[in-house]
Amino acid sequence: MPIPVSAASAILVTGGAGFIGSNFVLEHLSDASACPVVNLDVLTYAANPANLDPLKGDARHTFVHGDILDGKLIRELLATHKPRAIVHFAAESHVDRSILGPSAFLKTNIDGTFSLLEAAREYYNGLSEDEKPHFRFLHVSTDEVYGTLKPEDPAFHEDTPFAPNSPYAASKASSDHLVRAWQHTYGLPTLITNCSNNYGPLQFPEKLIPLILHNALAGKPLPIYGDGQQVRDWLYVADHCRAIEAVLATGRIGETYNVGGSNQQTNMVVVTTLCKLLDELKPAAQSYSKQITHVTDRPGHDRRYAIDARKIEGELNWKAQESFETGLRKTVEWYLANQAWVEGVTSGAYRNWVESNYSAREVTA
Ligand code: NAD
Ligand code: DAU
Protein backbone atom coordinates (compact mmCIF):
# COMPACT_ATOMS: atom_id res chain seq x y z
CA MET A 1 0.00 0.00 0.00
CA PRO A 2 1.60 3.37 -0.99
CA ILE A 3 2.42 5.73 1.86
CA PRO A 4 0.71 9.12 1.33
CA VAL A 5 2.86 12.27 1.36
CA SER A 6 1.81 14.48 4.25
CA ALA A 7 3.36 16.78 6.80
CA ALA A 8 4.02 13.68 8.92
CA SER A 9 5.93 11.86 6.14
CA ALA A 10 9.69 11.40 6.35
CA ILE A 11 12.28 13.75 4.91
CA LEU A 12 15.08 12.30 2.78
CA VAL A 13 18.40 13.79 3.89
CA THR A 14 21.52 13.31 1.73
CA GLY A 15 24.97 13.55 3.33
CA GLY A 16 23.58 13.13 6.83
CA ALA A 17 26.72 11.46 8.18
CA GLY A 18 28.88 14.51 7.45
CA PHE A 19 29.45 17.56 9.61
CA ILE A 20 26.37 19.73 8.97
CA GLY A 21 24.15 16.84 7.87
CA SER A 22 24.65 14.88 11.09
CA ASN A 23 24.15 18.01 13.22
CA PHE A 24 20.94 18.63 11.27
CA VAL A 25 19.61 15.08 11.70
CA LEU A 26 20.44 15.07 15.44
CA GLU A 27 18.85 18.50 16.00
CA HIS A 28 15.79 17.59 13.94
CA LEU A 29 15.13 14.33 15.78
CA SER A 30 15.77 15.91 19.19
CA ASP A 31 12.21 17.20 18.81
CA ALA A 32 9.90 14.36 19.85
CA SER A 33 7.23 15.52 17.40
CA ALA A 34 9.60 15.73 14.39
CA CYS A 35 8.94 13.71 11.24
CA PRO A 36 11.21 10.69 10.53
CA VAL A 37 14.47 10.94 8.57
CA VAL A 38 15.77 8.68 5.81
CA ASN A 39 19.48 9.41 5.74
CA LEU A 40 21.36 8.58 2.51
CA ASP A 41 25.14 8.82 2.68
CA VAL A 42 27.90 7.11 0.69
CA LEU A 43 30.32 7.53 3.64
CA THR A 44 33.30 9.29 2.09
CA TYR A 45 36.36 10.10 4.20
CA ALA A 46 34.42 13.12 5.57
CA ALA A 47 31.57 11.05 6.95
CA ASN A 48 31.43 9.49 10.36
CA PRO A 49 28.55 7.09 11.04
CA ALA A 50 29.41 7.27 14.75
CA ASN A 51 28.03 10.85 14.70
CA LEU A 52 24.62 9.18 14.49
CA ASP A 53 25.16 6.78 17.40
CA PRO A 54 22.76 8.73 19.67
CA LEU A 55 19.99 7.67 17.26
CA LYS A 56 20.59 3.94 17.65
CA GLY A 57 17.24 2.31 18.40
CA ASP A 58 15.29 5.39 17.26
CA ALA A 59 12.78 4.05 14.71
CA ARG A 60 12.43 7.53 13.22
CA HIS A 61 15.97 7.32 11.75
CA THR A 62 16.73 5.06 8.79
CA PHE A 63 20.32 5.09 7.57
CA VAL A 64 20.96 4.03 3.95
CA HIS A 65 24.54 3.52 2.75
CA GLY A 66 24.42 4.69 -0.86
CA ASP A 67 25.37 7.22 -3.51
CA ILE A 68 23.36 10.17 -4.82
CA LEU A 69 24.70 9.19 -8.24
CA ASP A 70 22.73 5.95 -7.99
CA GLY A 71 19.44 7.00 -9.59
CA LYS A 72 17.90 3.55 -9.19
CA LEU A 73 18.50 3.56 -5.43
CA ILE A 74 17.08 7.07 -5.04
CA ARG A 75 13.96 6.14 -7.01
CA GLU A 76 13.48 3.10 -4.76
CA LEU A 77 13.90 5.21 -1.62
CA LEU A 78 11.40 7.80 -2.86
CA ALA A 79 8.87 5.11 -3.83
CA THR A 80 9.24 3.30 -0.49
CA HIS A 81 9.31 6.19 1.95
CA LYS A 82 7.27 8.79 0.05
CA PRO A 83 9.14 11.70 1.69
CA ARG A 84 7.57 15.13 1.90
CA ALA A 85 10.96 16.75 1.27
CA ILE A 86 14.54 16.14 0.19
CA VAL A 87 17.22 18.07 2.09
CA HIS A 88 20.39 17.85 0.01
CA PHE A 89 23.68 18.22 1.93
CA ALA A 90 25.76 15.53 0.18
CA ALA A 91 28.84 17.06 -1.43
CA GLU A 92 32.58 17.15 -1.62
CA SER A 93 33.13 20.18 0.58
CA HIS A 94 36.80 21.04 1.12
CA VAL A 95 38.35 23.77 -1.07
CA ASP A 96 41.94 22.53 -0.69
CA ARG A 97 40.95 19.03 -1.82
CA SER A 98 39.16 20.55 -4.83
CA ILE A 99 42.40 22.28 -5.80
CA LEU A 100 44.45 19.07 -5.57
CA GLY A 101 41.78 16.85 -7.19
CA PRO A 102 38.74 18.54 -8.76
CA SER A 103 37.26 15.47 -10.44
CA ALA A 104 35.31 14.11 -7.44
CA PHE A 105 33.81 17.58 -6.94
CA LEU A 106 32.37 17.70 -10.44
CA LYS A 107 31.07 14.16 -10.10
CA THR A 108 29.33 14.47 -6.73
CA ASN A 109 28.37 18.13 -6.65
CA ILE A 110 27.21 18.50 -10.25
CA ASP A 111 26.36 15.00 -11.56
CA GLY A 112 25.12 13.91 -8.12
CA THR A 113 22.78 16.90 -7.81
CA PHE A 114 21.57 16.29 -11.37
CA SER A 115 20.85 12.64 -10.52
CA LEU A 116 18.90 13.66 -7.42
CA LEU A 117 16.94 16.35 -9.27
CA GLU A 118 15.91 13.92 -12.00
CA ALA A 119 14.68 11.33 -9.49
CA ALA A 120 12.89 14.08 -7.52
CA ARG A 121 11.22 15.42 -10.67
CA GLU A 122 9.89 11.98 -11.60
CA TYR A 123 8.68 11.42 -8.04
CA TYR A 124 7.04 14.85 -7.81
CA ASN A 125 5.25 14.37 -11.13
CA GLY A 126 3.82 11.11 -9.80
CA LEU A 127 2.32 12.71 -6.68
CA SER A 128 -1.39 13.47 -6.54
CA GLU A 129 -2.60 17.08 -6.73
CA ASP A 130 -3.32 16.87 -2.97
CA GLU A 131 0.21 15.67 -2.23
CA LYS A 132 2.17 18.05 -4.47
CA PRO A 133 1.78 21.19 -2.32
CA HIS A 134 3.54 19.42 0.61
CA PHE A 135 6.71 18.52 -1.31
CA ARG A 136 10.00 20.50 -1.24
CA PHE A 137 13.54 20.01 -2.58
CA LEU A 138 15.94 22.00 -0.39
CA HIS A 139 19.47 22.41 -1.76
CA VAL A 140 22.11 23.34 0.83
CA SER A 141 24.72 25.58 -0.76
CA THR A 142 27.47 28.01 0.08
CA ASP A 143 28.39 31.70 -0.03
CA GLU A 144 31.48 30.75 -2.07
CA VAL A 145 29.36 30.79 -5.24
CA TYR A 146 29.45 34.61 -5.05
CA GLY A 147 33.26 34.82 -5.21
CA THR A 148 35.36 37.20 -3.17
CA LEU A 149 34.78 40.66 -1.67
CA LYS A 150 37.02 43.70 -1.29
CA PRO A 151 37.19 45.22 2.22
CA GLU A 152 34.76 48.03 1.31
CA ASP A 153 32.27 45.87 -0.65
CA PRO A 154 28.77 45.27 0.74
CA ALA A 155 28.01 41.73 1.95
CA PHE A 156 26.66 39.11 -0.47
CA HIS A 157 22.90 39.35 -0.99
CA GLU A 158 20.70 36.91 -2.88
CA ASP A 159 21.08 38.87 -6.14
CA THR A 160 24.87 39.14 -6.04
CA PRO A 161 26.13 37.70 -9.37
CA PHE A 162 27.85 34.32 -9.17
CA ALA A 163 31.65 34.46 -9.54
CA PRO A 164 33.02 31.18 -8.12
CA ASN A 165 36.80 31.03 -7.85
CA SER A 166 37.75 27.50 -6.72
CA PRO A 167 36.81 24.17 -8.31
CA TYR A 168 34.67 23.53 -5.20
CA ALA A 169 32.86 26.86 -5.54
CA ALA A 170 32.37 26.35 -9.30
CA SER A 171 30.88 22.91 -8.72
CA LYS A 172 28.49 24.25 -6.06
CA ALA A 173 27.53 27.20 -8.30
CA SER A 174 26.78 24.70 -11.08
CA SER A 175 24.56 22.70 -8.76
CA ASP A 176 22.71 25.87 -7.69
CA HIS A 177 22.07 26.67 -11.36
CA LEU A 178 20.71 23.16 -11.95
CA VAL A 179 18.33 23.47 -9.00
CA ARG A 180 17.14 26.85 -10.24
CA ALA A 181 16.58 25.46 -13.75
CA TRP A 182 14.62 22.44 -12.46
CA GLN A 183 12.29 24.82 -10.65
CA HIS A 184 11.96 27.25 -13.53
CA THR A 185 11.54 24.67 -16.30
CA TYR A 186 9.87 21.70 -14.64
CA GLY A 187 8.12 23.36 -11.71
CA LEU A 188 9.97 21.30 -9.09
CA PRO A 189 9.30 23.09 -5.76
CA THR A 190 12.88 23.94 -4.82
CA LEU A 191 14.51 26.08 -2.15
CA ILE A 192 18.21 27.06 -1.94
CA THR A 193 20.23 28.21 1.05
CA ASN A 194 23.65 29.84 0.61
CA CYS A 195 25.44 29.80 3.92
CA SER A 196 28.73 31.14 5.22
CA ASN A 197 31.46 29.18 7.08
CA ASN A 198 30.10 26.78 9.70
CA TYR A 199 31.89 25.60 12.82
CA GLY A 200 30.95 23.48 15.82
CA PRO A 201 30.86 19.88 17.05
CA LEU A 202 31.52 16.97 14.65
CA GLN A 203 33.52 18.99 12.07
CA PHE A 204 36.21 16.96 10.33
CA PRO A 205 39.69 18.29 11.23
CA GLU A 206 40.64 19.30 7.70
CA LYS A 207 38.75 22.61 8.04
CA LEU A 208 40.43 25.57 9.77
CA ILE A 209 38.90 25.49 13.28
CA PRO A 210 39.07 21.74 14.07
CA LEU A 211 42.46 21.48 12.32
CA ILE A 212 43.90 24.22 14.52
CA LEU A 213 42.49 22.56 17.67
CA HIS A 214 43.84 19.17 16.61
CA ASN A 215 47.33 20.50 15.76
CA ALA A 216 47.51 22.69 18.85
CA LEU A 217 46.82 19.78 21.20
CA ALA A 218 49.26 17.57 19.29
CA GLY A 219 52.03 20.20 19.65
CA LYS A 220 52.18 20.69 15.87
CA PRO A 221 52.46 23.94 13.84
CA LEU A 222 49.24 25.93 13.33
CA PRO A 223 49.33 26.62 9.57
CA ILE A 224 48.06 30.06 8.51
CA TYR A 225 47.81 30.45 4.74
CA GLY A 226 49.54 33.66 3.55
CA ASP A 227 49.11 36.70 5.80
CA GLY A 228 46.05 35.33 7.63
CA GLN A 229 44.06 38.50 6.91
CA GLN A 230 41.41 36.65 4.88
CA VAL A 231 37.92 37.20 6.28
CA ARG A 232 35.18 34.62 6.77
CA ASP A 233 31.67 35.13 8.24
CA TRP A 234 31.46 32.38 10.89
CA LEU A 235 28.20 30.71 11.88
CA TYR A 236 27.66 28.12 14.60
CA VAL A 237 26.37 24.93 12.97
CA ALA A 238 23.20 24.68 15.10
CA ASP A 239 22.17 28.11 13.81
CA HIS A 240 22.58 26.88 10.23
CA CYS A 241 20.43 23.82 11.06
CA ARG A 242 17.71 26.07 12.48
CA ALA A 243 17.84 28.19 9.32
CA ILE A 244 17.36 25.11 7.15
CA GLU A 245 14.35 24.05 9.24
CA ALA A 246 12.87 27.55 8.85
CA VAL A 247 13.37 27.59 5.08
CA LEU A 248 11.90 24.09 4.79
CA ALA A 249 8.86 25.08 6.85
CA THR A 250 7.99 28.47 5.38
CA GLY A 251 10.48 29.41 2.64
CA ARG A 252 8.93 30.54 -0.62
CA ILE A 253 9.24 28.08 -3.52
CA GLY A 254 11.96 29.01 -6.01
CA GLU A 255 13.65 31.39 -3.58
CA THR A 256 17.23 31.53 -2.36
CA TYR A 257 18.02 32.47 1.26
CA ASN A 258 21.46 33.66 2.36
CA VAL A 259 22.40 32.43 5.84
CA GLY A 260 25.14 33.97 7.98
CA GLY A 261 25.98 35.12 11.46
CA SER A 262 27.05 38.75 10.76
CA ASN A 263 30.32 37.69 12.27
CA GLN A 264 33.27 38.60 10.04
CA GLN A 265 36.67 37.62 11.43
CA THR A 266 40.15 37.36 9.97
CA ASN A 267 41.78 33.94 10.12
CA MET A 268 44.43 35.40 12.45
CA VAL A 269 41.73 36.50 14.92
CA VAL A 270 40.06 33.08 14.74
CA VAL A 271 43.32 31.25 15.39
CA THR A 272 44.54 33.54 18.19
CA THR A 273 41.10 33.32 19.87
CA LEU A 274 41.27 29.52 19.72
CA CYS A 275 44.75 29.65 21.27
CA LYS A 276 43.49 31.88 24.11
CA LEU A 277 40.58 29.51 24.80
CA LEU A 278 42.94 26.53 24.87
CA ASP A 279 45.36 28.43 27.14
CA GLU A 280 42.45 28.86 29.55
CA LEU A 281 40.80 25.42 29.26
CA LYS A 282 43.84 23.17 28.69
CA PRO A 283 46.96 25.13 29.71
CA ALA A 284 50.29 23.89 28.33
CA ALA A 285 53.88 24.84 29.24
CA GLN A 286 53.70 27.82 26.86
CA SER A 287 50.86 29.59 25.02
CA TYR A 288 49.51 27.64 22.04
CA SER A 289 49.95 30.84 19.99
CA LYS A 290 53.71 30.04 19.89
CA GLN A 291 52.79 27.25 17.44
CA ILE A 292 51.35 29.70 14.84
CA THR A 293 53.20 29.35 11.51
CA HIS A 294 52.57 31.22 8.25
CA VAL A 295 52.78 28.97 5.20
CA THR A 296 52.39 29.30 1.43
CA ASP A 297 48.94 30.61 0.55
CA ARG A 298 46.08 28.62 -1.02
CA PRO A 299 46.05 29.21 -4.83
CA GLY A 300 43.22 31.57 -5.83
CA HIS A 301 42.42 32.17 -2.16
CA ASP A 302 39.23 34.22 -1.73
CA ARG A 303 40.04 37.26 0.40
CA ARG A 304 36.70 37.95 2.06
CA TYR A 305 33.21 36.50 2.43
CA ALA A 306 30.32 38.25 4.18
CA ILE A 307 26.61 37.42 4.17
CA ASP A 308 23.69 39.82 4.14
CA ALA A 309 21.08 37.71 5.96
CA ARG A 310 18.29 40.30 6.05
CA LYS A 311 15.99 38.27 3.79
CA ILE A 312 15.83 35.16 5.99
CA GLU A 313 15.75 37.32 9.13
CA GLY A 314 12.88 39.47 7.85
CA GLU A 315 10.82 36.86 6.01
CA LEU A 316 11.31 33.78 8.15
CA ASN A 317 12.09 35.35 11.51
CA TRP A 318 15.42 33.49 11.76
CA LYS A 319 18.40 34.96 13.57
CA ALA A 320 21.68 33.41 14.68
CA GLN A 321 21.42 32.65 18.39
CA GLU A 322 25.07 31.92 19.09
CA SER A 323 27.68 34.71 19.20
CA PHE A 324 31.24 34.10 18.02
CA GLU A 325 32.43 34.08 21.66
CA THR A 326 29.84 31.59 22.94
CA GLY A 327 29.95 29.40 19.82
CA LEU A 328 33.73 29.17 19.76
CA ARG A 329 33.90 28.37 23.48
CA LYS A 330 31.29 25.60 23.06
CA THR A 331 33.26 24.23 20.11
CA VAL A 332 36.58 24.13 21.98
CA GLU A 333 34.87 22.51 24.98
CA TRP A 334 33.31 19.90 22.66
CA TYR A 335 36.65 19.03 21.02
CA LEU A 336 38.38 18.76 24.41
CA ALA A 337 35.63 16.47 25.72
CA ASN A 338 35.57 14.34 22.56
CA GLN A 339 39.20 13.48 21.91
CA ALA A 340 38.18 9.86 21.22
CA TRP A 341 36.03 11.12 18.33
CA VAL A 342 39.01 13.10 16.98
CA GLU A 343 41.30 10.07 17.26
CA GLY A 344 38.72 7.99 15.41
CA VAL A 345 38.75 10.31 12.39
CA THR A 346 42.47 11.09 12.22
CA SER A 347 43.47 7.73 10.77
CA GLY A 348 46.08 6.81 8.15
CA ALA A 349 43.96 8.35 5.38
CA TYR A 350 43.79 11.63 7.32
CA ARG A 351 47.55 11.64 7.78
CA ASN A 352 47.99 11.10 4.02
CA TRP A 353 45.81 14.14 3.36
CA VAL A 354 47.80 16.30 5.80
CA GLU A 355 51.00 15.19 4.07
CA SER A 356 49.69 15.99 0.57
CA ASN A 357 48.23 19.41 1.51
CA TYR A 358 50.90 20.74 3.87
CA SER A 359 54.27 19.15 3.15
CA ALA A 360 54.94 21.19 -0.02
CA ARG A 361 53.96 24.49 1.63
CA GLU A 362 56.94 26.62 2.65
CA VAL A 363 57.04 28.23 6.07
CA THR A 364 56.91 31.95 5.28
CA ALA A 365 56.96 33.45 8.80
P1 NAD B 1 31.07 17.21 4.80
O1 NAD B 1 32.17 17.04 3.81
O2 NAD B 1 31.39 17.19 6.24
O3 NAD B 1 29.95 16.09 4.56
C1 NAD B 1 29.51 15.73 3.29
C2 NAD B 1 28.74 14.42 3.42
O4 NAD B 1 28.25 14.06 2.13
C3 NAD B 1 29.60 13.24 3.91
O5 NAD B 1 28.93 12.53 4.91
C4 NAD B 1 29.79 12.40 2.67
O6 NAD B 1 29.96 11.02 2.91
C5 NAD B 1 28.49 12.67 1.92
N1 NAD B 1 28.63 12.43 0.48
C6 NAD B 1 29.62 12.87 -0.33
N2 NAD B 1 29.45 12.40 -1.58
C7 NAD B 1 28.30 11.69 -1.56
C8 NAD B 1 27.58 10.96 -2.54
N3 NAD B 1 28.01 10.89 -3.80
N4 NAD B 1 26.44 10.33 -2.18
C9 NAD B 1 26.00 10.38 -0.89
N5 NAD B 1 26.65 11.03 0.08
C10 NAD B 1 27.78 11.68 -0.24
O7 NAD B 1 30.35 18.56 4.38
P2 NAD B 1 29.64 19.65 5.30
O8 NAD B 1 30.64 20.64 5.74
O9 NAD B 1 28.78 18.97 6.28
O10 NAD B 1 28.72 20.38 4.20
C11 NAD B 1 27.43 19.87 3.89
C12 NAD B 1 26.83 20.73 2.78
O11 NAD B 1 26.75 22.08 3.20
C13 NAD B 1 27.66 20.73 1.50
O12 NAD B 1 26.76 20.72 0.41
C14 NAD B 1 28.41 22.04 1.55
O13 NAD B 1 28.68 22.52 0.25
C15 NAD B 1 27.41 22.92 2.27
N6 NAD B 1 27.99 24.03 3.06
C16 NAD B 1 29.01 23.79 3.94
C17 NAD B 1 29.49 24.84 4.72
C18 NAD B 1 30.61 24.63 5.73
O14 NAD B 1 31.11 25.61 6.28
N7 NAD B 1 31.00 23.41 6.04
C19 NAD B 1 28.95 26.12 4.57
C20 NAD B 1 27.92 26.33 3.64
C21 NAD B 1 27.44 25.27 2.90
O1 DAU C 1 32.05 29.77 3.08
C1 DAU C 1 31.46 28.50 3.19
C2 DAU C 1 32.51 27.46 2.95
O2 DAU C 1 33.34 27.45 4.09
C3 DAU C 1 31.93 26.07 2.70
O3 DAU C 1 31.17 26.10 1.53
C4 DAU C 1 33.04 25.03 2.58
O4 DAU C 1 32.47 23.73 2.47
C5 DAU C 1 33.88 25.09 3.83
O5 DAU C 1 34.98 24.22 3.69
C6 DAU C 1 34.40 26.52 4.07
O6 DAU C 1 35.38 26.89 3.08
P1 DAU C 1 36.72 27.68 3.49
O7 DAU C 1 37.73 27.43 2.46
O8 DAU C 1 36.42 29.10 3.83
O9 DAU C 1 37.04 26.89 4.88
P2 DAU C 1 38.41 26.35 5.49
O10 DAU C 1 38.10 25.91 6.88
O11 DAU C 1 39.10 25.39 4.59
O12 DAU C 1 39.30 27.66 5.57
C7 DAU C 1 38.88 28.80 6.30
C8 DAU C 1 39.93 29.88 6.10
O13 DAU C 1 41.14 29.44 6.75
C9 DAU C 1 40.31 30.08 4.65
O14 DAU C 1 40.60 31.46 4.45
C10 DAU C 1 41.58 29.27 4.45
C11 DAU C 1 42.23 29.35 5.82
N1 DAU C 1 43.05 28.18 6.21
C12 DAU C 1 42.48 26.95 6.12
C13 DAU C 1 43.19 25.82 6.47
C14 DAU C 1 42.59 24.44 6.35
C15 DAU C 1 44.32 28.36 6.71
O15 DAU C 1 44.81 29.50 6.81
N2 DAU C 1 45.02 27.24 7.07
C16 DAU C 1 44.53 25.98 6.95
O16 DAU C 1 45.27 25.00 7.26
PDB file of C-alpha atoms and ligand atoms in Angstrom, residues 15 17-21 40-44 46-47 66-68 89-91 93 108 140-142 168 172 195-198 203 207 240, ligand 1:
ATOM      1  CA  GLY A  15      24.966  13.545   3.325  1.00  0.00           C
ATOM      2  CA  ALA A  17      26.717  11.457   8.184  1.00  0.00           C
ATOM      3  CA  GLY A  18      28.882  14.507   7.446  1.00  0.00           C
ATOM      4  CA  PHE A  19      29.447  17.561   9.612  1.00  0.00           C
ATOM      5  CA  ILE A  20      26.371  19.730   8.970  1.00  0.00           C
ATOM      6  CA  GLY A  21      24.153  16.841   7.868  1.00  0.00           C
ATOM      7  CA  LEU A  40      21.356   8.583   2.507  1.00  0.00           C
ATOM      8  CA  ASP A  41      25.145   8.823   2.680  1.00  0.00           C
ATOM      9  CA  VAL A  42      27.899   7.106   0.689  1.00  0.00           C
ATOM     10  CA  LEU A  43      30.315   7.527   3.640  1.00  0.00           C
ATOM     11  CA  THR A  44      33.302   9.293   2.088  1.00  0.00           C
ATOM     12  CA  ALA A  46      34.418  13.117   5.570  1.00  0.00           C
ATOM     13  CA  ALA A  47      31.565  11.050   6.953  1.00  0.00           C
ATOM     14  CA  GLY A  66      24.423   4.689  -0.861  1.00  0.00           C
ATOM     15  CA  ASP A  67      25.370   7.221  -3.508  1.00  0.00           C
ATOM     16  CA  ILE A  68      23.363  10.174  -4.816  1.00  0.00           C
ATOM     17  CA  PHE A  89      23.677  18.218   1.932  1.00  0.00           C
ATOM     18  CA  ALA A  90      25.762  15.535   0.179  1.00  0.00           C
ATOM     19  CA  ALA A  91      28.836  17.060  -1.430  1.00  0.00           C
ATOM     20  CA  SER A  93      33.129  20.185   0.577  1.00  0.00           C
ATOM     21  CA  THR A 108      29.332  14.472  -6.732  1.00  0.00           C
ATOM     22  CA  VAL A 140      22.113  23.342   0.825  1.00  0.00           C
ATOM     23  CA  SER A 141      24.716  25.582  -0.759  1.00  0.00           C
ATOM     24  CA  THR A 142      27.470  28.006   0.077  1.00  0.00           C
ATOM     25  CA  TYR A 168      34.670  23.527  -5.204  1.00  0.00           C
ATOM     26  CA  LYS A 172      28.494  24.251  -6.063  1.00  0.00           C
ATOM     27  CA  CYS A 195      25.442  29.801   3.923  1.00  0.00           C
ATOM     28  CA  SER A 196      28.735  31.145   5.225  1.00  0.00           C
ATOM     29  CA  ASN A 197      31.460  29.182   7.077  1.00  0.00           C
ATOM     30  CA  ASN A 198      30.101  26.779   9.699  1.00  0.00           C
ATOM     31  CA  GLN A 203      33.516  18.987  12.071  1.00  0.00           C
ATOM     32  CA  LYS A 207      38.754  22.612   8.040  1.00  0.00           C
ATOM     33  CA  HIS A 240      22.581  26.876  10.233  1.00  0.00           C
TER      34      HIS A 240
HETATM   35  P1  NAD B   1      31.069  17.207   4.799  1.00  0.00           P
HETATM   36  O1  NAD B   1      32.166  17.043   3.808  1.00  0.00           O
HETATM   37  O2  NAD B   1      31.385  17.193   6.241  1.00  0.00           O
HETATM   38  O3  NAD B   1      29.948  16.094   4.562  1.00  0.00           O
HETATM   39  C1  NAD B   1      29.514  15.726   3.286  1.00  0.00           C
HETATM   40  C2  NAD B   1      28.742  14.417   3.424  1.00  0.00           C
HETATM   41  O4  NAD B   1      28.252  14.062   2.125  1.00  0.00           O
HETATM   42  C3  NAD B   1      29.601  13.243   3.912  1.00  0.00           C
HETATM   43  O5  NAD B   1      28.931  12.531   4.908  1.00  0.00           O
HETATM   44  C4  NAD B   1      29.787  12.398   2.666  1.00  0.00           C
HETATM   45  O6  NAD B   1      29.962  11.018   2.913  1.00  0.00           O
HETATM   46  C5  NAD B   1      28.493  12.675   1.919  1.00  0.00           C
HETATM   47  N1  NAD B   1      28.634  12.430   0.480  1.00  0.00           N
HETATM   48  C6  NAD B   1      29.624  12.874  -0.330  1.00  0.00           C
HETATM   49  N2  NAD B   1      29.447  12.403  -1.578  1.00  0.00           N
HETATM   50  C7  NAD B   1      28.295  11.686  -1.556  1.00  0.00           C
HETATM   51  C8  NAD B   1      27.576  10.961  -2.536  1.00  0.00           C
HETATM   52  N3  NAD B   1      28.008  10.892  -3.798  1.00  0.00           N
HETATM   53  N4  NAD B   1      26.441  10.327  -2.176  1.00  0.00           N
HETATM   54  C9  NAD B   1      25.996  10.377  -0.891  1.00  0.00           C
HETATM   55  N5  NAD B   1      26.653  11.032   0.084  1.00  0.00           N
HETATM   56  C10 NAD B   1      27.778  11.682  -0.241  1.00  0.00           C
HETATM   57  O7  NAD B   1      30.351  18.557   4.382  1.00  0.00           O
HETATM   58  P2  NAD B   1      29.638  19.650   5.301  1.00  0.00           P
HETATM   59  O8  NAD B   1      30.640  20.638   5.743  1.00  0.00           O
HETATM   60  O9  NAD B   1      28.776  18.972   6.283  1.00  0.00           O
HETATM   61  O10 NAD B   1      28.718  20.377   4.196  1.00  0.00           O
HETATM   62  C11 NAD B   1      27.429  19.874   3.889  1.00  0.00           C
HETATM   63  C12 NAD B   1      26.828  20.729   2.781  1.00  0.00           C
HETATM   64  O11 NAD B   1      26.746  22.081   3.200  1.00  0.00           O
HETATM   65  C13 NAD B   1      27.655  20.731   1.497  1.00  0.00           C
HETATM   66  O12 NAD B   1      26.763  20.719   0.408  1.00  0.00           O
HETATM   67  C14 NAD B   1      28.409  22.041   1.555  1.00  0.00           C
HETATM   68  O13 NAD B   1      28.684  22.516   0.252  1.00  0.00           O
HETATM   69  C15 NAD B   1      27.414  22.922   2.271  1.00  0.00           C
HETATM   70  N6  NAD B   1      27.993  24.034   3.057  1.00  0.00           N
HETATM   71  C16 NAD B   1      29.011  23.790   3.944  1.00  0.00           C
HETATM   72  C17 NAD B   1      29.494  24.841   4.722  1.00  0.00           C
HETATM   73  C18 NAD B   1      30.606  24.634   5.733  1.00  0.00           C
HETATM   74  O14 NAD B   1      31.107  25.609   6.279  1.00  0.00           O
HETATM   75  N7  NAD B   1      31.004  23.405   6.036  1.00  0.00           N
HETATM   76  C19 NAD B   1      28.949  26.124   4.573  1.00  0.00           C
HETATM   77  C20 NAD B   1      27.924  26.328   3.640  1.00  0.00           C
HETATM   78  C21 NAD B   1      27.440  25.271   2.902  1.00  0.00           C
END
